[in-house]
């Protein structure tokens, strides 16, 4: 509740306008117009691009708020930055089967949507109720919920009609019809099952694939748990750092690299790594690393930018497009036993290189543009709402050259991958309470804002 209140106060503070001086340069919003398209095809010599290692600076907005740049600058100097055309696709059976077979080897399709053990586990959870926190004695509180008795009765009927031993058939398109939302299971050669979910929409097709070890399986990051929420660990402790992560981050990354080789994917790079844990049937079953990957072209970092919060202080124009182009991302949960779950969102077809070396803004002009965006956003904030939010300092912690999707005017099937600056920032109070950063995206070609959530203005 406290976090929700803070979020709402932040949104109110940062979206309310007051009479303050206008900065010397207003933000430019990324548009898919002819001028932007022309810039995509311009070229320059790669030796012109030199980037510093850090950006350290303080910028006072007014008497009550300032921006502190204590940022690493992550960009490779003197390299070409290509523009790549991409086109829409979706998960059909052939694509799904290729990924599953590459990840797990030869598999068989389970004939039962729910196995006997899965139904039994679901029944036990329904009988137990919802997790309601911890009482004063340290015991878990399980609470009843609306429809609990009906759900228990349904599960009991399903359990009675389900064989105790699962049966399998060939994993073929004839046996598995993908219809926009499917939950199914495949059997591996070692006798275990993998649960697979695909989802999408009628307009876009199937755009989401998630594979995990069990049906009731969730991943929780350590920084979420440190806020005091979540179920206890196996020692009965709540809100404490994870102490059963049995591999290093580097070991997890090495396992992930081998997994990407199995998938035949070379266009992704690590965006972020967090200690995480897997929760199954209301219990913590493992601790490891959540690794998030985004697209990375030559000389850029992989940033899965939709995984970062959007505070609302930077607004983009409500330009209408036929369909949104959300970024393609892959997320892995890795333990000492290997990759235990992975999700692949918004699959695209990588097309031709339409420009081998696009002209991007010099970094000093990028810095000026970033300063002006913060001045414009924060100078319009009323003191009372800023006081309610609690942040008097905004820290810029990282400036990384990455890749994002640039939409094409009047096109719904084609877009471009373009070099993009990702600027990570956080307020001092938000940093103290939660540690979750927000991200600002700037087109590296013209410095315009890029929507973090395209098509969701």
XYZ file of C-alpha atoms in Angstrom:
457
model
C 0.000 0.000 0.000
C 2.833 2.362 0.878
C 4.491 1.703 -2.461
C 1.242 2.270 -4.359
C 0.732 5.577 -2.573
C 4.275 6.627 -3.413
C 3.740 5.750 -7.078
C 0.529 7.774 -7.216
C 2.128 10.741 -5.511
C 5.049 10.537 -7.900
C 2.733 10.509 -10.892
C 0.758 13.467 -9.561
C 3.873 15.414 -8.740
C 5.531 14.857 -12.046
C 2.543 15.402 -14.289
C 1.194 18.593 -12.693
C 2.217 21.862 -14.279
C 3.004 25.071 -12.460
C 4.243 28.460 -13.658
C 7.988 27.968 -13.905
C 10.513 29.274 -16.428
C 10.637 27.250 -19.635
C 14.044 25.704 -20.414
C 15.830 26.977 -23.492
C 14.926 23.902 -25.544
C 11.714 21.927 -25.368
C 11.684 18.162 -25.870
C 11.346 16.799 -29.364
C 9.100 13.779 -29.690
C 10.107 10.912 -31.930
C 7.830 10.859 -34.965
C 7.712 8.504 -37.900
C 7.680 11.348 -40.427
C 9.622 11.928 -43.625
C 12.335 13.940 -41.866
C 12.977 11.125 -39.390
C 13.012 8.583 -42.199
C 15.547 10.674 -44.117
C 17.846 10.764 -41.076
C 17.800 6.970 -40.869
C 19.526 6.767 -44.260
C 22.228 9.394 -43.605
C 25.821 8.232 -43.046
C 28.988 9.415 -41.336
C 32.516 8.168 -40.662
C 32.804 5.965 -37.551
C 36.033 7.631 -36.385
C 33.998 10.751 -35.555
C 32.347 9.048 -32.590
C 34.223 9.191 -29.314
C 32.513 8.689 -25.967
C 33.762 9.322 -22.426
C 33.755 6.623 -19.761
C 31.774 8.679 -17.244
C 29.543 11.696 -16.846
C 29.873 13.454 -13.460
C 27.981 16.700 -12.988
C 25.404 18.423 -10.775
C 22.602 20.496 -12.251
C 20.365 22.611 -10.019
C 16.832 22.904 -11.399
C 15.582 25.329 -8.730
C 15.906 25.803 -4.981
C 14.261 22.472 -4.195
C 15.504 19.927 -6.679
C 18.672 19.057 -8.533
C 19.907 16.380 -10.920
C 23.145 14.583 -10.069
C 24.881 12.863 -12.964
C 27.057 10.088 -11.536
C 26.751 7.924 -14.599
C 28.819 5.386 -16.433
C 28.766 5.978 -20.178
C 28.447 2.661 -21.978
C 29.174 3.047 -25.671
C 31.954 1.771 -27.894
C 33.895 4.525 -29.647
C 34.817 4.561 -33.332
C 32.464 1.857 -34.555
C 29.753 1.899 -37.193
C 26.098 1.887 -36.140
C 23.901 0.104 -38.689
C 20.163 0.389 -39.215
C 18.411 -2.985 -39.534
C 14.957 -3.527 -40.996
C 12.652 -5.811 -39.025
C 9.254 -7.241 -39.842
C 6.445 -8.670 -37.797
C 6.020 -12.344 -37.249
C 4.324 -14.477 -34.648
C 4.732 -17.882 -33.085
C 3.383 -20.590 -35.324
C 3.856 -24.275 -34.582
C 7.066 -24.527 -36.597
C 8.653 -21.631 -34.682
C 7.551 -22.939 -31.280
C 8.714 -26.474 -32.074
C 12.092 -25.181 -33.270
C 12.657 -23.255 -30.039
C 11.475 -26.097 -27.785
C 13.575 -28.725 -29.571
C 16.635 -26.456 -29.534
C 16.201 -25.786 -25.816
C 15.205 -29.254 -24.596
C 15.986 -31.799 -27.306
C 13.384 -34.212 -28.616
C 10.116 -33.828 -26.708
C 6.698 -35.494 -26.623
C 3.388 -33.694 -26.218
C 1.563 -34.606 -23.016
C -2.011 -35.683 -23.708
C -3.349 -34.342 -20.403
C -3.494 -30.549 -20.137
C -3.102 -30.980 -16.364
C -1.255 -33.924 -14.883
C -2.545 -35.751 -11.811
C 0.232 -34.236 -9.676
C -0.525 -30.722 -10.943
C -4.213 -31.080 -10.108
C -3.399 -32.492 -6.680
C -1.087 -29.573 -5.974
C -3.729 -27.074 -7.172
C -6.336 -28.753 -4.930
C -4.047 -28.530 -1.913
C -3.430 -24.846 -2.598
C -7.159 -24.158 -2.957
C -7.872 -25.928 0.321
C -5.154 -23.917 2.008
C -6.368 -20.509 0.773
C -4.546 -17.335 -0.204
C -1.314 -16.183 1.413
C -2.217 -13.461 3.912
C 1.115 -12.604 5.502
C 2.829 -13.579 8.743
C 1.290 -13.382 12.208
C 3.070 -12.209 15.377
C 4.335 -15.722 16.102
C 5.957 -16.025 12.684
C 3.358 -18.404 11.243
C 1.935 -17.977 7.745
C -1.656 -16.752 7.561
C -3.750 -18.548 4.910
C -7.012 -16.781 4.148
C -10.248 -17.948 2.478
C -11.321 -16.347 -0.797
C -14.455 -15.898 -2.874
C -15.290 -19.005 -4.868
C -12.952 -21.202 -2.851
C -15.433 -24.014 -2.231
C -16.511 -24.086 -5.878
C -12.908 -24.275 -7.033
C -12.176 -27.112 -4.604
C -15.178 -29.066 -5.902
C -14.128 -28.556 -9.537
C -10.571 -29.673 -8.861
C -11.756 -32.751 -7.016
C -13.871 -33.756 -10.025
C -10.965 -33.187 -12.428
C -8.605 -35.149 -10.214
C -10.980 -38.115 -10.066
C -11.064 -38.359 -13.880
C -7.324 -37.880 -14.522
C -4.919 -40.833 -14.806
C -2.185 -40.940 -12.200
C 0.419 -41.575 -14.915
C 0.533 -39.125 -17.836
C 0.515 -40.291 -21.435
C 2.279 -38.683 -24.400
C 2.035 -38.433 -28.187
C 4.143 -36.997 -30.987
C 4.842 -33.284 -30.808
C 3.362 -32.364 -34.187
C 1.218 -29.596 -35.604
C -1.572 -32.084 -36.113
C -1.594 -32.841 -32.387
C -1.194 -29.254 -31.165
C -3.335 -26.454 -32.578
C -2.083 -23.026 -31.519
C -5.061 -20.662 -31.308
C -3.733 -17.478 -29.663
C -3.629 -18.747 -26.098
C -2.403 -22.204 -25.200
C -1.104 -23.897 -22.068
C 0.433 -27.282 -22.780
C 3.139 -29.600 -21.480
C 5.908 -31.570 -23.166
C 7.791 -34.518 -21.749
C 11.592 -34.566 -21.807
C 13.844 -37.561 -22.266
C 14.749 -37.511 -18.545
C 11.099 -38.110 -17.595
C 10.316 -34.559 -16.440
C 7.763 -32.187 -17.957
C 8.027 -28.574 -19.101
C 4.972 -26.308 -19.043
C 4.712 -23.997 -22.048
C 2.413 -21.010 -22.461
C 1.868 -19.005 -25.630
C -0.322 -15.929 -25.849
C -1.195 -13.160 -28.241
C -4.074 -11.352 -29.883
C -6.193 -11.666 -32.991
C -4.533 -8.617 -34.559
C -0.903 -9.499 -33.779
C -0.906 -13.271 -33.521
C 1.041 -15.153 -30.851
C 3.753 -12.866 -29.443
C 4.622 -14.418 -26.067
C 6.309 -17.715 -25.168
C 7.034 -18.861 -21.616
C 8.617 -22.167 -20.591
C 8.971 -23.279 -16.966
C 9.308 -26.350 -14.767
C 5.800 -26.386 -13.323
C 2.384 -24.828 -13.832
C 2.328 -22.786 -10.624
C 5.771 -21.275 -11.017
C 6.751 -17.673 -10.425
C 10.006 -15.712 -10.313
C 10.574 -13.054 -7.618
C 13.504 -10.634 -7.635
C 15.459 -10.083 -4.444
C 14.848 -6.316 -4.380
C 11.092 -6.953 -4.313
C 11.432 -9.324 -1.346
C 13.698 -6.927 0.572
C 10.722 -4.553 0.809
C 9.261 -6.993 3.335
C 6.694 -8.625 1.069
C 6.456 -12.209 -0.123
C 6.357 -15.624 1.444
C 9.083 -16.721 3.901
C 12.219 -18.492 2.738
C 12.884 -22.097 3.811
C 14.203 -20.810 7.146
C 10.931 -18.986 7.828
C 12.484 -15.538 7.269
C 10.732 -12.678 5.462
C 12.316 -9.696 3.730
C 15.932 -10.864 4.041
C 18.676 -11.111 1.385
C 18.812 -14.375 -0.558
C 21.411 -16.704 0.952
C 20.940 -19.891 -1.096
C 22.102 -18.625 -4.493
C 24.663 -21.305 -5.273
C 26.218 -19.850 -8.414
C 27.901 -16.549 -9.213
C 26.485 -14.088 -11.698
C 29.323 -14.928 -14.091
C 28.516 -18.638 -13.890
C 24.858 -17.876 -14.614
C 25.826 -15.749 -17.608
C 28.035 -18.544 -18.948
C 25.117 -20.988 -18.732
C 22.916 -18.420 -20.478
C 25.447 -17.960 -23.287
C 25.435 -21.716 -23.895
C 21.627 -21.641 -23.934
C 21.603 -18.878 -26.562
C 23.984 -20.943 -28.668
C 21.485 -23.822 -28.498
C 18.773 -21.441 -29.698
C 21.004 -20.081 -32.452
C 20.500 -16.486 -31.278
C 23.319 -13.948 -31.676
C 21.519 -10.592 -31.634
C 20.885 -10.373 -27.885
C 23.050 -9.010 -25.088
C 22.638 -8.952 -21.307
C 20.598 -6.011 -20.083
C 20.447 -6.694 -16.345
C 21.015 -9.407 -13.773
C 19.226 -9.780 -10.438
C 19.284 -12.336 -7.693
C 15.919 -14.057 -7.851
C 14.005 -17.032 -6.526
C 11.436 -19.467 -7.877
C 8.182 -19.930 -5.965
C 6.088 -23.010 -6.612
C 2.808 -23.867 -4.909
C 3.356 -21.212 -2.265
C 6.890 -22.320 -1.367
C 10.372 -21.139 -2.333
C 11.927 -23.966 -4.355
C 15.193 -22.409 -5.559
C 17.310 -19.258 -5.650
C 19.398 -18.108 -8.585
C 19.653 -15.292 -11.127
C 17.118 -13.541 -13.337
C 18.920 -12.481 -16.536
C 17.210 -10.073 -18.940
C 18.378 -9.685 -22.554
C 17.610 -7.122 -25.242
C 18.598 -6.576 -28.846
C 22.143 -5.287 -29.334
C 23.550 -4.163 -32.675
C 27.189 -3.274 -33.293
C 28.640 -1.006 -30.612
C 25.501 -0.982 -28.430
C 24.324 -2.514 -25.163
C 21.373 -4.872 -24.830
C 18.726 -3.055 -22.774
C 15.401 -4.744 -22.034
C 13.908 -1.328 -21.373
C 10.319 -2.423 -20.764
C 11.533 -4.032 -17.524
C 12.325 -0.609 -16.071
C 9.680 1.605 -14.543
C 8.365 4.663 -16.362
C 7.877 7.454 -13.836
C 5.797 9.636 -16.133
C 7.959 12.765 -16.081
C 8.781 12.407 -19.759
C 5.720 12.433 -22.001
C 5.654 11.344 -25.642
C 3.275 12.510 -28.324
C 0.125 10.458 -28.853
C 0.940 9.651 -32.466
C -1.357 6.915 -33.740
C -0.015 3.797 -35.383
C -1.837 0.732 -36.614
C -0.135 -1.621 -34.133
C 2.542 -1.086 -31.476
C 6.083 -2.331 -31.971
C 7.138 -3.609 -28.590
C 10.777 -4.634 -28.086
C 11.907 -8.220 -28.505
C 13.287 -9.551 -25.204
C 14.383 -12.836 -23.667
C 14.401 -13.458 -19.898
C 16.084 -16.413 -18.209
C 15.994 -17.768 -14.664
C 19.222 -19.649 -13.993
C 20.329 -21.786 -11.038
C 23.209 -24.202 -10.516
C 21.023 -26.710 -12.383
C 20.930 -24.576 -15.538
C 18.183 -22.532 -17.203
C 15.009 -23.383 -15.271
C 12.632 -21.043 -17.082
C 12.686 -18.608 -19.974
C 10.343 -16.177 -21.662
C 10.609 -14.780 -25.180
C 8.477 -11.745 -25.967
C 7.655 -10.057 -29.279
C 9.541 -12.164 -31.789
C 10.625 -10.389 -35.001
C 12.219 -11.325 -38.297
C 15.601 -9.624 -38.643
C 15.864 -8.309 -42.188
C 18.439 -6.504 -44.270
C 20.858 -3.790 -43.254
C 19.392 -0.645 -44.791
C 22.204 1.633 -43.625
C 25.651 0.296 -42.658
C 26.570 3.367 -40.607
C 23.974 5.945 -39.615
C 24.940 9.422 -38.508
C 24.314 9.893 -34.789
C 24.437 13.041 -32.677
C 27.804 13.985 -31.107
C 27.821 13.109 -27.424
C 28.118 16.709 -26.220
C 24.858 17.504 -28.034
C 23.293 14.382 -26.514
C 24.294 15.674 -23.068
C 22.700 19.044 -23.811
C 19.520 17.353 -24.942
C 19.397 15.202 -21.777
C 19.938 18.219 -19.520
C 17.130 20.047 -21.244
C 14.738 17.132 -20.919
C 15.289 17.048 -17.155
C 14.989 20.842 -16.894
C 11.753 20.792 -18.849
C 10.282 17.922 -16.842
C 11.276 19.002 -13.347
C 10.927 22.785 -13.593
C 7.157 22.428 -13.907
C 6.701 20.598 -10.611
C 4.770 22.180 -7.744
C 6.605 22.344 -4.424
C 3.810 20.707 -2.407
C 3.684 17.663 -4.651
C 7.457 17.421 -4.762
C 7.453 17.468 -0.967
C 4.853 14.681 -0.920
C 6.958 12.619 -3.313
C 9.963 13.090 -1.052
C 12.707 13.328 -3.683
C 14.832 16.457 -3.799
C 17.607 14.826 -5.824
C 17.319 12.852 -9.038
C 20.338 10.659 -9.748
C 21.335 9.739 -13.292
C 23.279 6.498 -12.847
C 23.887 5.121 -16.321
C 23.887 6.336 -19.928
C 24.058 3.435 -22.387
C 23.879 3.258 -26.159
C 21.391 0.533 -26.977
C 18.915 -0.426 -29.701
C 15.191 0.255 -29.944
C 12.422 0.021 -32.518
C 11.692 3.026 -34.735
C 8.265 2.801 -36.330
C 7.692 3.610 -40.000
C 5.016 6.084 -41.031
C 1.925 4.348 -42.403
C 3.575 0.935 -42.102
C 2.268 -1.834 -39.878
C 4.555 -4.694 -40.933
C 7.970 -3.014 -41.162
C 10.114 -1.046 -38.694
C 13.785 -0.343 -38.005
C 16.202 -1.158 -35.209
C 18.014 2.111 -34.479
C 20.771 3.191 -32.045
C 19.176 4.663 -28.928
C 20.463 6.274 -25.726
C 19.020 4.767 -22.522
C 19.333 7.139 -19.554
C 18.723 5.502 -16.167
C 17.598 7.717 -13.288
C 16.090 7.475 -9.818
C 14.901 9.840 -7.081
C 16.696 9.767 -3.742
C 13.621 8.667 -1.777
C 12.704 6.047 -4.359
C 16.291 4.776 -4.224
C 16.125 4.483 -0.433
C 12.793 2.637 -0.449
C 12.887 0.414 -3.520
C 15.966 0.761 -5.723
C 14.018 0.462 -9.001
C 15.324 2.816 -11.670
C 13.368 4.500 -14.429
C 14.616 4.906 -17.975
C 14.485 7.688 -20.550
C 14.998 6.693 -24.201
C 16.457 9.089 -26.785
C 16.866 8.411 -30.481
C 20.645 8.606 -31.017
C 20.139 9.969 -34.529
C 18.137 13.111 -33.725
C 17.797 13.157 -29.915
C 14.022 12.806 -29.921
C 12.116 10.933 -27.216
C 11.261 7.302 -27.873
C 8.272 5.820 -26.085
C 9.194 3.110 -23.592
C 5.787 1.576 -24.215
C 5.135 2.049 -27.955
C 1.492 2.062 -28.875
C 0.465 2.542 -25.221
C 0.366 6.332 -24.967
